Amino acid sequence: MAHLGQINLQWSISLIQALIDQGITRFVISPGSRSTPLALAVARNPLAQHQVIIDERSAAFFALGQSRQQRSPSVLICTSGSAVANWLPAVVEANHAAVPLLLLSADRPAELHQRGANQTIEQEQLFGVQVRGHHSLSPPDEEQDPTAALTTLLQEMMVQLRQPVPGPVHINIPFREPLLPETFDSIDWSPAPIQFLPQRTLSRRWLLLNEAAEKIHQHPGIILCGEGHYPDTFYNPLNQLAERLDCPIMVDPLSNLRWGHAPSARILTHYDATLRNSSSQPPSPQWVIQFGDFPLSKTVANWLTQNTIPTYFTIQYQRLWSDPESLATEVFHCSPEQFVNALLKQLSEPAQLPEWNHHFTTLEQQAHRWVSPYPLCTQQLLHTLLNQLPEESVLFSANSMMIRDIDGWLPADKKSLTLHANRGASGIDGNLSTACGVRSVVEAEVPVVALLGDLTLFHDLNALSLVQQLEGEFTIIVVNNGGGGIFSYLPPAELPEFEPLWLTPPEIDFKQAAKLYQIEYYRIDEPLDLQQQLAHPLQKRGAKLIEWVVDREATITAHQQYWESLQ
C-alpha cells in the first residue's frame, strides 16, 4: 500500500508538471502547512518560476500583475482557511478585467469540515460568480491514477481560463495527512505528460458588412477605443477606417493606442476636457463604433447619453460586456482587427465631413497647448515623466484621480509606452502589489513606474516588502495630495464633514516607510527645475520611492481653469 504522503506529493507533481507543459510556468506561493505538497512540487521543478509572498492578499494582486503583463495566467497557491479568502479582492479584479488567473487552494478533507477542525472553512464555491470555473476535487488516494484524474479537469480548466472571456479559475484540493512521504526515494519527479486534446477554431466566412457601412458612411460619428488587447498591426487599419469615415478616434489611455505610433490628426486624447462645456460641445454623432471597454471618462458618457445615437456598434472580443449606459444598438463578436478590415472593404469612397472634424481638432489643439500655472500639479508631473522615460517603459496607474489625470493630461506620443491599471473593479487596494507583479515579468532593463496616490499606497503599504525582492528599474511615485483628492470634485466636498468622512488624509511619513523597507527615498515639493528633480532619481538604478507633494487646492483650480479655457 502506497504511503499517503507519497500519493499527495506524486499527485501534486503531476498537476504542476501538466501546467508547465501547457506554458503556465509562474507560481506565487504563500507559506502554509496544508499546501505543502503543491509548494514542494513547484520548488523542485526546474522549469517552475516561483515567488514566495507571505501576505495572501498581496500575493494575489502580485500574480494579477504578472498575468496582466504577460497575458497568460500565473498560479496562486495557499493553505486552507482564511488564507484563501484573502484572494477575493484580486479575484474580483481579474474577473471584471478579463485577466486569466489560476487559483490552487489546499483544503482539509470532508471528514474535518463542520467538526470544529482548525483552519477549516467551506472553500467550495468560495468565489461564487467571480470565477469562470470552480473545481473541488477529492483528496488524492491510491485508487486514483494522477494522469487519468487530471486529464479531464485540466482540459476544462484550460478552456475556462481563456475562452470566451479570460478570467480566474479556482481548483480546491483537499489533502489528508501525512502531507509528505517519510522518504523521497520512490518519488517520480518527471511524470508522464498529460495528453491534451487539440483545440480548434472553426473559421467562417465573414458576412459582408454592407448594411453596417450604409448606416454610418457620410454621417458624422466617432470611434471609441477603450481598454482591450490590440495587436501592433491594428493601429494603421484603424486610422485608415477613420480616414475613410472622416471621423475622429477617442483613445482611452488603457487602450495603449496613444503611444508608440506616428502622430495622427485623427487621434483625440483631451476629450474629457473638451466635452465638458455645453457651449463648445459638437452636435450629436449619428453613429459610434466602440472597441474594447467603455471609456473611463465620465464626460464622454454624459455627452453620449444626452444625445440620441441611432447607430451604436460594440465590438465584443475577449472582454466582459461593457455598455454601462445601454447605448448599443448592434453587437459584433469578432476581434477589432477583423471588424475594421471587413468594414474597410465596404467603404470604397471616403466620406467628406470637414466641419465635423474641425470642431474636434480645434479644441484638441487648444487643450494640447494649455500649461498649468501651478508647477507641482499632476499635469506637470505627467508631462515631465513622459519626457524623461525611455522607449518601451511600463507604467502602472492607481485609480481615482491618477488614472483620470492620465486620461485628461497625458497626450499621444510616438514614444512607445505600456500602461496598466486595475480598472476591472476600480478598487483602491492591491495596486502596489499588482505593479510589483508587472515588474517581476518585465525585462530587467525596462523601467517600470507605479503612479499612486497617498491613500492608495496606504492601502497596500506592506507591498513595499516586495520591492527589494524585484530585479530591474522600479520607481514608485506617490502623489501626496493629503487624502482622497477625487472627492474634492464631488458633492461631498461642500459638506462640513468632508475631511473626516471623505478626504481622510492618511498622515503617513513616506520617508520612514521607505526607510523601513530599505528603499531609496526622494521628495519633490519645490517648483524649481522639476525636470532635473525628477530626472535624478529616475536615472538611479534599482528601486526608489518619490513623494511628489501637491497643493490640493491649487490642483483643483488648475483643473477648473483648464476646463474653462476650452471654449
mmCIF file of N, CA and C in Angstrom, residues 108-174:
data_model
loop_
_atom_site.group_PDB
_atom_site.id
_atom_site.type_symbol
_atom_site.label_atom_id
_atom_site.label_comp_id
_atom_site.label_asym_id
_atom_site.label_seq_id
_atom_site.Cartn_x
_atom_site.Cartn_y
_atom_site.Cartn_z
ATOM 1 N N ARG A 108 -8.758 21.061 3.847
ATOM 2 C CA ARG A 108 -8.901 19.885 4.684
ATOM 3 C C ARG A 108 -9.892 18.931 4.014
ATOM 4 N N PRO A 109 -9.784 17.634 4.261
ATOM 5 C CA PRO A 109 -10.743 16.688 3.670
ATOM 6 C C PRO A 109 -12.128 16.832 4.290
ATOM 7 N N ALA A 110 -13.125 16.242 3.635
ATOM 8 C CA ALA A 110 -14.524 16.418 4.029
ATOM 9 C C ALA A 110 -14.786 16.011 5.467
ATOM 10 N N GLU A 111 -14.106 14.981 5.969
ATOM 11 C CA GLU A 111 -14.381 14.497 7.325
ATOM 12 C C GLU A 111 -13.981 15.491 8.411
ATOM 13 N N LEU A 112 -13.204 16.527 8.051
ATOM 14 C CA LEU A 112 -12.826 17.549 9.024
ATOM 15 C C LEU A 112 -13.702 18.794 8.941
ATOM 16 N N HIS A 113 -14.575 18.850 7.959
ATOM 17 C CA HIS A 113 -15.450 20.016 7.814
ATOM 18 C C HIS A 113 -16.639 19.916 8.758
ATOM 19 N N GLN A 114 -17.061 21.083 9.230
ATOM 20 C CA GLN A 114 -18.215 21.188 10.135
ATOM 21 C C GLN A 114 -18.026 20.331 11.384
ATOM 22 N N ARG A 115 -16.775 20.223 11.823
ATOM 23 C CA ARG A 115 -16.450 19.495 13.050
ATOM 24 C C ARG A 115 -15.656 20.371 14.016
ATOM 25 N N GLY A 116 -15.486 21.619 13.672
ATOM 26 C CA GLY A 116 -14.679 22.492 14.510
ATOM 27 C C GLY A 116 -13.192 22.301 14.327
ATOM 28 N N ALA A 117 -12.791 21.645 13.228
ATOM 29 C CA ALA A 117 -11.368 21.423 12.973
ATOM 30 C C ALA A 117 -10.664 22.750 12.696
ATOM 31 N N ASN A 118 -9.415 22.813 13.103
ATOM 32 C CA ASN A 118 -8.652 24.047 12.970
ATOM 33 C C ASN A 118 -8.421 24.414 11.510
ATOM 34 N N GLN A 119 -8.478 25.700 11.227
ATOM 35 C CA GLN A 119 -8.139 26.262 9.914
ATOM 36 C C GLN A 119 -8.958 25.605 8.802
ATOM 37 N N THR A 120 -10.238 25.378 9.097
ATOM 38 C CA THR A 120 -11.119 24.701 8.146
ATOM 39 C C THR A 120 -12.356 25.554 7.917
ATOM 40 N N ILE A 121 -12.549 26.004 6.685
ATOM 41 C CA ILE A 121 -13.750 26.745 6.301
ATOM 42 C C ILE A 121 -14.313 26.105 5.038
ATOM 43 N N GLU A 122 -15.511 26.516 4.656
ATOM 44 C CA GLU A 122 -16.104 25.992 3.423
ATOM 45 C C GLU A 122 -15.500 26.734 2.230
ATOM 46 N N GLN A 123 -14.620 26.076 1.521
ATOM 47 C CA GLN A 123 -13.923 26.707 0.403
ATOM 48 C C GLN A 123 -14.561 26.414 -0.948
ATOM 49 N N GLU A 124 -15.467 25.475 -1.007
ATOM 50 C CA GLU A 124 -16.152 25.194 -2.268
ATOM 51 C C GLU A 124 -17.019 26.395 -2.649
ATOM 52 N N GLN A 125 -16.907 26.814 -3.894
ATOM 53 C CA GLN A 125 -17.666 27.955 -4.414
ATOM 54 C C GLN A 125 -17.412 29.229 -3.605
ATOM 55 N N LEU A 126 -16.251 29.319 -2.968
ATOM 56 C CA LEU A 126 -15.948 30.479 -2.133
ATOM 57 C C LEU A 126 -15.997 31.779 -2.926
ATOM 58 N N PHE A 127 -15.605 31.732 -4.192
ATOM 59 C CA PHE A 127 -15.540 32.944 -5.009
ATOM 60 C C PHE A 127 -16.790 33.163 -5.855
ATOM 61 N N GLY A 128 -17.756 32.267 -5.756
ATOM 62 C CA GLY A 128 -19.049 32.458 -6.400
ATOM 63 C C GLY A 128 -18.954 32.785 -7.874
ATOM 64 N N VAL A 129 -19.641 33.860 -8.265
ATOM 65 C CA VAL A 129 -19.717 34.239 -9.680
ATOM 66 C C VAL A 129 -18.459 34.950 -10.163
ATOM 67 N N GLN A 130 -17.478 35.145 -9.297
ATOM 68 C CA GLN A 130 -16.278 35.881 -9.695
ATOM 69 C C GLN A 130 -15.287 35.031 -10.485
ATOM 70 N N VAL A 131 -15.510 33.719 -10.571
ATOM 71 C CA VAL A 131 -14.585 32.856 -11.312
ATOM 72 C C VAL A 131 -15.286 32.258 -12.521
ATOM 73 N N ARG A 132 -14.477 31.950 -13.551
ATOM 74 C CA ARG A 132 -15.021 31.319 -14.756
ATOM 75 C C ARG A 132 -15.358 29.849 -14.500
ATOM 76 N N GLY A 133 -14.691 29.267 -13.520
ATOM 77 C CA GLY A 133 -14.952 27.871 -13.204
ATOM 78 C C GLY A 133 -14.443 27.542 -11.820
ATOM 79 N N HIS A 134 -15.144 26.610 -11.144
ATOM 80 C CA HIS A 134 -14.700 26.123 -9.835
ATOM 81 C C HIS A 134 -14.666 24.606 -9.877
ATOM 82 N N HIS A 135 -13.573 24.037 -9.395
ATOM 83 C CA HIS A 135 -13.423 22.584 -9.370
ATOM 84 C C HIS A 135 -12.977 22.171 -7.973
ATOM 85 N N SER A 136 -13.826 21.425 -7.279
ATOM 86 C CA SER A 136 -13.474 20.916 -5.960
ATOM 87 C C SER A 136 -13.182 19.429 -6.094
ATOM 88 N N LEU A 137 -11.965 19.035 -5.810
ATOM 89 C CA LEU A 137 -11.508 17.679 -6.079
ATOM 90 C C LEU A 137 -11.658 16.785 -4.852
ATOM 91 N N SER A 138 -11.563 15.510 -5.086
ATOM 92 C CA SER A 138 -11.470 14.544 -3.996
ATOM 93 C C SER A 138 -10.019 14.471 -3.536
ATOM 94 N N PRO A 139 -9.783 14.127 -2.271
ATOM 95 C CA PRO A 139 -8.391 14.003 -1.818
ATOM 96 C C PRO A 139 -7.657 12.932 -2.618
ATOM 97 N N PRO A 140 -6.413 13.148 -2.969
ATOM 98 C CA PRO A 140 -5.648 12.109 -3.665
ATOM 99 C C PRO A 140 -5.601 10.819 -2.836
ATOM 100 N N ASP A 141 -5.759 9.686 -3.501
ATOM 101 C CA ASP A 141 -5.644 8.395 -2.819
ATOM 102 C C ASP A 141 -5.074 7.375 -3.792
ATOM 103 N N GLU A 142 -4.810 6.170 -3.287
ATOM 104 C CA GLU A 142 -4.137 5.168 -4.114
ATOM 105 C C GLU A 142 -5.025 4.620 -5.215
ATOM 106 N N GLU A 143 -6.333 4.885 -5.143
ATOM 107 C CA GLU A 143 -7.236 4.406 -6.184
ATOM 108 C C GLU A 143 -7.166 5.277 -7.430
ATOM 109 N N GLN A 144 -6.658 6.502 -7.270
ATOM 110 C CA GLN A 144 -6.638 7.448 -8.392
ATOM 111 C C GLN A 144 -5.298 7.394 -9.123
ATOM 112 N N ASP A 145 -5.383 7.277 -10.416
ATOM 113 C CA ASP A 145 -4.215 7.478 -11.267
ATOM 114 C C ASP A 145 -4.125 8.981 -11.535
ATOM 115 N N PRO A 146 -3.056 9.655 -11.090
ATOM 116 C CA PRO A 146 -2.992 11.111 -11.271
ATOM 117 C C PRO A 146 -3.221 11.553 -12.706
ATOM 118 N N THR A 147 -2.666 10.806 -13.656
ATOM 119 C CA THR A 147 -2.817 11.195 -15.062
ATOM 120 C C THR A 147 -4.275 11.150 -15.483
ATOM 121 N N ALA A 148 -4.958 10.057 -15.156
ATOM 122 C CA ALA A 148 -6.363 9.932 -15.542
ATOM 123 C C ALA A 148 -7.229 10.941 -14.806
ATOM 124 N N ALA A 149 -6.955 11.135 -13.511
ATOM 125 C CA ALA A 149 -7.778 12.035 -12.706
ATOM 126 C C ALA A 149 -7.659 13.483 -13.168
ATOM 127 N N LEU A 150 -6.473 13.851 -13.648
ATOM 128 C CA LEU A 150 -6.237 15.251 -14.000
ATOM 129 C C LEU A 150 -6.578 15.584 -15.443
ATOM 130 N N THR A 151 -6.660 14.592 -16.301
ATOM 131 C CA THR A 151 -6.828 14.867 -17.730
ATOM 132 C C THR A 151 -8.083 15.681 -18.007
ATOM 133 N N THR A 152 -9.234 15.192 -17.557
ATOM 134 C CA THR A 152 -10.491 15.896 -17.828
ATOM 135 C C THR A 152 -10.516 17.254 -17.153
ATOM 136 N N LEU A 153 -10.058 17.304 -15.898
ATOM 137 C CA LEU A 153 -10.030 18.568 -15.164
ATOM 138 C C LEU A 153 -9.236 19.625 -15.915
ATOM 139 N N LEU A 154 -8.038 19.281 -16.349
ATOM 140 C CA LEU A 154 -7.167 20.265 -16.978
ATOM 141 C C LEU A 154 -7.656 20.671 -18.362
ATOM 142 N N GLN A 155 -8.284 19.750 -19.086
ATOM 143 C CA GLN A 155 -8.865 20.127 -20.383
ATOM 144 C C GLN A 155 -9.882 21.248 -20.178
ATOM 145 N N GLU A 156 -10.770 21.056 -19.209
ATOM 146 C CA GLU A 156 -11.828 22.040 -18.963
ATOM 147 C C GLU A 156 -11.249 23.336 -18.413
ATOM 148 N N MET A 157 -10.295 23.209 -17.499
ATOM 149 C CA MET A 157 -9.704 24.383 -16.870
ATOM 150 C C MET A 157 -9.005 25.282 -17.883
ATOM 151 N N MET A 158 -8.263 24.696 -18.822
ATOM 152 C CA MET A 158 -7.535 25.492 -19.802
ATOM 153 C C MET A 158 -8.484 26.293 -20.684
ATOM 154 N N VAL A 159 -9.624 25.715 -21.010
ATOM 155 C CA VAL A 159 -10.624 26.441 -21.797
ATOM 156 C C VAL A 159 -11.220 27.568 -20.967
ATOM 157 N N GLN A 160 -11.573 27.292 -19.708
ATOM 158 C CA GLN A 160 -12.203 28.304 -18.859
ATOM 159 C C GLN A 160 -11.288 29.497 -18.616
ATOM 160 N N LEU A 161 -9.986 29.254 -18.533
ATOM 161 C CA LEU A 161 -9.046 30.347 -18.295
ATOM 162 C C LEU A 161 -9.029 31.358 -19.429
ATOM 163 N N ARG A 162 -9.347 30.905 -20.657
ATOM 164 C CA ARG A 162 -9.080 31.758 -21.821
ATOM 165 C C ARG A 162 -10.292 32.010 -22.714
ATOM 166 N N GLN A 163 -11.331 31.196 -22.659
ATOM 167 C CA GLN A 163 -12.423 31.325 -23.628
ATOM 168 C C GLN A 163 -13.777 31.251 -22.935
ATOM 169 N N PRO A 164 -14.769 31.983 -23.439
ATOM 170 C CA PRO A 164 -14.657 33.022 -24.478
ATOM 171 C C PRO A 164 -14.089 34.330 -23.941
ATOM 172 N N VAL A 165 -14.189 34.517 -22.606
ATOM 173 C CA VAL A 165 -13.612 35.700 -21.966
ATOM 174 C C VAL A 165 -12.630 35.218 -20.902
ATOM 175 N N PRO A 166 -11.359 35.604 -20.983
ATOM 176 C CA PRO A 166 -10.392 35.158 -19.974
ATOM 177 C C PRO A 166 -10.813 35.560 -18.563
ATOM 178 N N GLY A 167 -10.337 34.829 -17.579
ATOM 179 C CA GLY A 167 -10.676 35.138 -16.194
ATOM 180 C C GLY A 167 -10.119 34.110 -15.237
ATOM 181 N N PRO A 168 -10.431 34.250 -13.938
ATOM 182 C CA PRO A 168 -9.875 33.351 -12.928
ATOM 183 C C PRO A 168 -10.607 32.014 -12.864
ATOM 184 N N VAL A 169 -9.868 30.964 -12.533
ATOM 185 C CA VAL A 169 -10.414 29.622 -12.324
ATOM 186 C C VAL A 169 -9.883 29.108 -10.990
ATOM 187 N N HIS A 170 -10.781 28.517 -10.190
ATOM 188 C CA HIS A 170 -10.422 28.046 -8.847
ATOM 189 C C HIS A 170 -10.442 26.522 -8.800
ATOM 190 N N ILE A 171 -9.336 25.935 -8.345
ATOM 191 C CA ILE A 171 -9.267 24.492 -8.094
ATOM 192 C C ILE A 171 -8.986 24.298 -6.606
ATOM 193 N N ASN A 172 -9.910 23.659 -5.910
ATOM 194 C CA ASN A 172 -9.795 23.425 -4.470
ATOM 195 C C ASN A 172 -9.381 21.967 -4.239
ATOM 196 N N ILE A 173 -8.260 21.768 -3.547
ATOM 197 C CA ILE A 173 -7.647 20.438 -3.450
ATOM 198 C C ILE A 173 -7.502 20.026 -1.985
ATOM 199 N N PRO A 174 -8.322 19.096 -1.504
ATOM 200 C CA PRO A 174 -8.159 18.608 -0.130
ATOM 201 C C PRO A 174 -7.002 17.608 -0.045
#
